[in-house]
Short mmCIF file of C-alpha atoms in Angstrom, two decimals:
data_model
loop_
_atom_site.label_atom_id
_atom_site.label_comp_id
_atom_site.label_asym_id
_atom_site.label_seq_id
_atom_site.Cartn_x
_atom_site.Cartn_y
_atom_site.Cartn_z
CA UNK R 1 107.71 95.55 78.63
CA UNK R 2 107.44 95.77 82.36
CA UNK R 3 104.38 96.91 84.10
CA UNK R 4 106.17 99.14 86.50
CA UNK R 5 105.87 102.08 84.56
CA UNK R 6 102.64 103.64 83.38
CA UNK R 7 102.18 103.77 79.63
CA UNK R 8 101.60 107.09 77.84
CA UNK R 9 98.04 106.08 76.72
CA UNK R 10 97.29 105.56 80.49
CA UNK R 11 98.78 108.78 81.53
CA UNK R 12 96.93 110.70 78.83
CA UNK R 13 93.64 109.28 80.04
CA UNK R 14 94.41 110.01 83.59
CA UNK R 15 95.24 113.55 82.72
CA UNK R 16 91.97 113.95 80.74
CA UNK R 17 89.80 112.63 83.76
CA UNK R 18 88.04 115.29 85.57
CA UNK R 19 88.26 114.69 89.33
CA UNK R 20 85.15 116.29 90.13
CA UNK R 21 82.73 114.73 87.59
CA UNK R 22 84.44 111.45 86.48
CA UNK R 23 84.00 112.48 82.94
CA UNK R 24 86.91 112.70 80.23
CA UNK R 25 87.68 116.22 78.80
CA UNK R 26 87.77 116.22 74.94
CA UNK R 27 86.30 112.65 74.54
CA UNK R 28 86.15 112.64 70.65
CA UNK R 29 89.59 113.96 70.20
CA UNK R 30 91.10 111.75 73.18
CA UNK R 31 90.21 108.71 71.17
CA UNK R 32 92.52 109.71 68.54
CA UNK R 33 95.00 110.77 71.14
CA UNK R 34 95.02 107.30 72.65
CA UNK R 35 95.67 105.73 69.30
CA UNK R 36 98.63 107.99 68.76
CA UNK R 37 99.83 107.49 72.18
CA UNK R 38 100.02 103.76 71.46
CA UNK R 39 102.48 104.53 68.57
CA UNK R 40 104.66 106.49 70.86
CA UNK R 41 104.75 103.96 73.55
CA UNK R 42 105.52 101.13 70.98
CA UNK R 43 108.38 103.32 69.44
CA UNK R 44 109.85 103.97 73.07
CA UNK R 45 109.60 100.17 73.31
CA UNK R 46 111.85 99.78 70.13
CA UNK R 47 108.90 98.12 68.31
CA UNK R 48 108.20 100.75 65.65
CA UNK R 49 110.16 103.63 64.18
CA UNK R 50 109.14 106.58 62.05
CA UNK R 51 109.69 106.51 58.28
CA UNK R 52 109.20 109.84 56.87
CA UNK R 53 105.40 110.50 57.80
CA UNK R 54 104.98 106.56 58.02
CA UNK R 55 105.25 104.17 60.77
CA UNK R 56 107.26 100.95 60.15
CA UNK R 57 107.37 97.97 62.39
CA UNK R 58 111.05 97.04 63.13
CA UNK R 59 110.80 94.43 65.96
CA UNK R 60 107.51 92.56 65.74
CA UNK R 61 108.25 90.90 69.30
CA UNK R 62 105.26 91.46 71.79
CA UNK R 63 105.87 93.75 74.57
CA UNK R 64 103.74 91.86 77.13
CA UNK R 65 101.08 94.67 77.08
CA UNK R 66 97.98 93.12 75.63
CA UNK R 67 96.53 96.39 74.28
CA UNK R 68 99.88 97.61 72.80
CA UNK R 69 100.38 94.23 71.23
CA UNK R 70 97.20 94.16 69.54
CA UNK R 71 98.07 97.54 67.87
CA UNK R 72 101.50 96.16 66.97
CA UNK R 73 100.04 92.95 65.48
CA UNK R 74 97.78 95.17 63.30
CA UNK R 75 100.62 97.09 62.15
CA UNK R 76 102.63 94.19 61.31
CA UNK R 77 99.88 92.72 59.28
CA UNK R 78 99.89 95.86 57.21
CA UNK R 79 103.07 94.54 55.66
CA UNK R 80 104.38 98.01 54.64
CA UNK R 81 104.96 101.11 56.76
CA UNK R 82 101.77 102.86 57.22
CA UNK R 83 100.98 106.66 57.34
CA UNK R 84 100.40 107.96 60.76
CA UNK R 85 97.36 109.89 59.84
CA UNK R 86 95.83 106.92 58.28
CA UNK R 87 96.57 104.74 61.38
CA UNK R 88 95.24 107.25 63.82
CA UNK R 89 92.16 108.25 61.74
CA UNK R 90 91.17 104.61 61.29
CA UNK R 91 88.29 102.92 63.48
CA UNK R 92 89.39 102.72 67.12
CA UNK R 93 85.93 101.46 68.56
CA UNK R 94 86.26 101.00 72.50
CA UNK R 95 89.62 102.00 72.76
CA UNK R 96 88.90 104.52 75.56
CA UNK R 97 86.71 102.17 77.32
CA UNK R 98 89.42 99.43 77.02
CA UNK R 99 91.92 101.70 78.89
CA UNK R 100 89.28 102.81 81.24
CA UNK R 101 88.62 99.21 82.38
CA UNK R 102 92.29 98.53 82.46
CA UNK R 103 92.93 101.35 84.89
CA UNK R 104 89.99 100.11 86.81
CA UNK R 105 91.67 96.44 87.13
CA UNK R 106 94.91 98.24 88.15
CA UNK R 107 93.05 100.07 90.77
CA UNK R 108 93.79 103.61 89.50
CA UNK R 109 90.13 104.32 89.02
CA UNK R 110 86.73 102.90 90.38
CA UNK R 111 83.57 102.93 88.39
CA UNK R 112 80.60 104.83 89.81
CA UNK R 113 77.35 103.83 88.64
CA UNK R 114 74.49 106.39 88.04
CA UNK R 115 71.63 107.14 86.10
CA UNK R 116 70.88 109.60 82.99
CA UNK R 117 67.65 111.41 83.21
CA UNK R 118 66.76 109.30 86.20
CA UNK R 119 66.23 106.14 83.78
CA UNK R 120 69.22 105.14 81.73
CA UNK R 121 72.17 103.54 83.56
CA UNK R 122 75.50 105.15 83.30
CA UNK R 123 79.20 104.80 84.48
CA UNK R 124 81.74 107.43 85.48
CA UNK R 125 85.14 106.89 86.41
CA UNK R 126 86.85 108.37 89.49
CA UNK R 127 90.57 108.46 90.11
CA UNK R 128 91.24 106.42 93.27
CA UNK R 129 94.54 108.19 93.86
CA UNK R 130 94.61 111.64 92.69
CA UNK R 131 98.31 111.92 93.68
CA UNK R 132 99.06 109.78 90.53
CA UNK R 133 97.31 112.53 88.34
CA UNK R 134 99.00 115.28 90.18
CA UNK R 135 102.27 113.73 89.64
CA UNK R 136 101.78 113.32 86.01
CA UNK R 137 100.56 116.95 85.63
CA UNK R 138 103.65 118.11 87.75
CA UNK R 139 106.06 116.79 85.05
CA UNK R 140 104.22 118.82 82.50
CA UNK R 141 104.36 121.87 84.88
CA UNK R 142 107.98 121.51 85.46
CA UNK R 143 108.96 121.31 81.63
CA UNK R 144 106.65 124.38 81.16
CA UNK R 145 108.27 126.33 84.05
CA UNK R 146 111.96 125.56 83.79
CA UNK R 147 112.13 125.41 80.06
CA UNK R 148 114.59 122.37 80.39
CA UNK R 149 114.05 119.92 77.56
CA UNK R 150 111.88 117.11 79.19
CA UNK R 151 112.61 113.22 78.83
CA UNK R 152 111.14 111.92 75.81
CA UNK R 153 108.02 110.38 77.53
CA UNK R 154 107.09 113.65 79.11
CA UNK R 155 107.65 115.48 75.64
CA UNK R 156 105.51 113.00 73.88
CA UNK R 157 102.90 113.34 76.51
CA UNK R 158 102.93 116.93 76.37
CA UNK R 159 102.63 116.87 72.34
CA UNK R 160 99.48 114.55 72.73
CA UNK R 161 97.81 116.59 75.52
CA UNK R 162 98.17 119.79 73.41
CA UNK R 163 97.00 117.74 70.07
CA UNK R 164 93.77 116.66 71.60
CA UNK R 165 92.92 119.95 73.33
CA UNK R 166 93.68 119.18 76.78
CA UNK R 167 95.30 122.61 77.36
CA UNK R 168 92.31 124.44 78.51
CA UNK R 169 91.44 121.52 80.75
CA UNK R 170 95.06 121.56 82.33
CA UNK R 171 95.49 125.39 82.17
CA UNK R 172 92.27 127.00 82.00
CA UNK R 173 91.22 130.67 81.80
CA UNK R 174 93.45 133.78 80.80
CA UNK R 175 96.09 133.03 83.59
CA UNK R 176 96.78 129.68 81.75
CA UNK R 177 97.21 131.17 78.32
CA UNK R 178 101.09 131.25 78.52
CA UNK R 179 101.13 127.71 80.01
CA UNK R 180 99.13 126.59 76.95
CA UNK R 181 101.48 128.13 74.58
CA UNK R 182 104.50 126.52 76.27
CA UNK R 183 102.83 123.15 76.36
CA UNK R 184 102.30 123.28 72.53
CA UNK R 185 106.04 124.20 72.24
CA UNK R 186 107.08 121.02 73.99
CA UNK R 187 106.12 119.46 70.69
CA UNK R 188 109.67 119.99 69.42
CA UNK R 189 111.33 117.91 71.93
CA UNK R 190 110.39 114.33 70.68
CA UNK R 191 110.38 113.73 67.08
CA UNK R 192 108.07 110.62 67.32
CA UNK R 193 105.66 112.52 69.65
CA UNK R 194 105.84 115.46 67.38
CA UNK R 195 104.85 113.28 64.33
CA UNK R 196 102.09 111.54 66.00
CA UNK R 197 100.60 114.88 67.51
CA UNK R 198 100.43 116.47 64.13
CA UNK R 199 98.74 113.55 62.70
CA UNK R 200 96.26 113.65 65.54
CA UNK R 201 95.51 117.29 64.53
CA UNK R 202 95.42 116.62 60.85
CA UNK R 203 92.74 113.97 61.40
CA UNK R 204 90.64 116.47 63.41
CA UNK R 205 91.29 119.13 60.98
CA UNK R 206 90.43 116.74 57.98
CA UNK R 207 93.75 117.57 56.42
CA UNK R 208 95.37 115.13 54.18
CA UNK R 209 98.90 114.98 55.77
CA UNK R 210 101.88 115.65 53.75
CA UNK R 211 105.53 114.24 54.51
CA UNK R 212 106.71 116.56 57.43
CA UNK R 213 110.17 117.85 58.31
CA UNK R 214 111.50 116.60 61.58
CA UNK R 215 110.78 118.95 64.40
CA UNK R 216 113.39 121.53 65.04
CA UNK R 217 116.26 120.81 67.55
CA UNK R 218 115.92 122.24 70.93
CA UNK R 219 117.14 125.95 71.15
CA UNK R 220 115.88 126.83 67.70
CA UNK R 221 112.42 128.46 66.92
CA UNK R 222 109.69 125.74 66.49
CA UNK R 223 106.52 127.54 66.72
CA UNK R 224 106.24 128.28 62.98
CA UNK R 225 104.45 125.40 61.49
CA UNK R 226 103.17 124.08 64.93
CA UNK R 227 99.40 123.92 64.66
CA UNK R 228 97.12 124.70 67.47
CA UNK R 229 95.02 121.88 68.57
CA UNK R 230 91.20 122.32 68.06
CA UNK R 231 89.46 122.79 71.44
CA UNK R 232 86.09 121.73 71.27
CA UNK R 233 83.55 122.66 73.93
CA UNK R 234 83.84 120.49 77.16
CA UNK R 235 81.08 118.93 79.10
CA UNK R 236 80.04 116.67 76.03
CA UNK R 237 76.95 114.95 77.50
CA UNK R 238 77.15 111.30 78.11
CA UNK R 239 75.45 108.92 75.22
CA UNK R 240 73.94 105.66 76.43
CA UNK R 241 74.99 102.49 74.62
CA UNK R 242 72.46 100.67 72.60
CA UNK R 243 70.99 97.35 73.86
CA UNK R 244 68.95 97.02 77.02
CA UNK R 245 71.57 95.01 79.01
CA UNK R 246 74.45 97.54 78.10
CA UNK R 247 75.52 100.29 80.63
CA UNK R 248 76.00 103.79 79.16
CA UNK R 249 79.80 104.62 79.44
CA UNK R 250 81.04 108.09 80.29
CA UNK R 251 82.44 110.19 77.41
#
C-alpha cells in the first residue's frame, strides 16, 4: 500500500482532533472507531472481506503499513472468520496513541507539552496544517450537501464518524441537526463501512450483534434500522499515565 494517501484511521483521528484545544472528541468511542477503520482500510486494500457479520482474510500479503499489517496478522492468526463486533470490542490498548505518534512523525500534528494541575506532565496534539482537516471534512460536507453517492472511502469515513459520535463535534447545535442526520444516512453507501459502523455501535451499546442484512442500495430508504450513535459528553479530562517517567497523553 502506498503512503501517498491517508488511511481511514488517520483521517478519522484528524477529524476528531479539536484544533483549539488539541484534545480528541469522543475518546472512548474513537478507540473503537480506529479499530473498525483498520478493517475498512484492509478491505479496501483487498486483504479482507465481509462474510456475513464476520471478517475473513482473503489475501494475507502485507500492505506495507506496519499498523495495518499488525491487525492483518492478528486476523490471520485467528484461522477462521471473526465477528466484526468481537474484533472491534477486543483490547486495543494504545491504538489511538500509536496513530497520534504516526501523525506526528508524518508532520501532520505536533506534540505540545503541558501540565495538569500544575504538576503532572501532559501532551496535547495540534494539527500542523489545518487545511488537511478542512479538506477531509469538505468531502463529508459535499456528500451531505449534494446527496450524490460518495466514493467508498468517504462513505466509510462518514459511517465511522457517525458511529463514534463525531456528529455533534463536526456539526454542532440545532443548526447542525439536519447535517448530522444526513451523515448517518451515508452509512448505506458502503457495505463494509456499514458493517463496521454497526459493530462499533453494538459494542458501545453492549448489544450482542446478530447477522445483519446488507445495507440498502442507494436510492432506497435506509434509515429504518440505522442506529444513532451514542454521543457521550465532550471534554473528557485527560488522565495521566501511571509511572513517574511516563507523560500523560491527551484523550
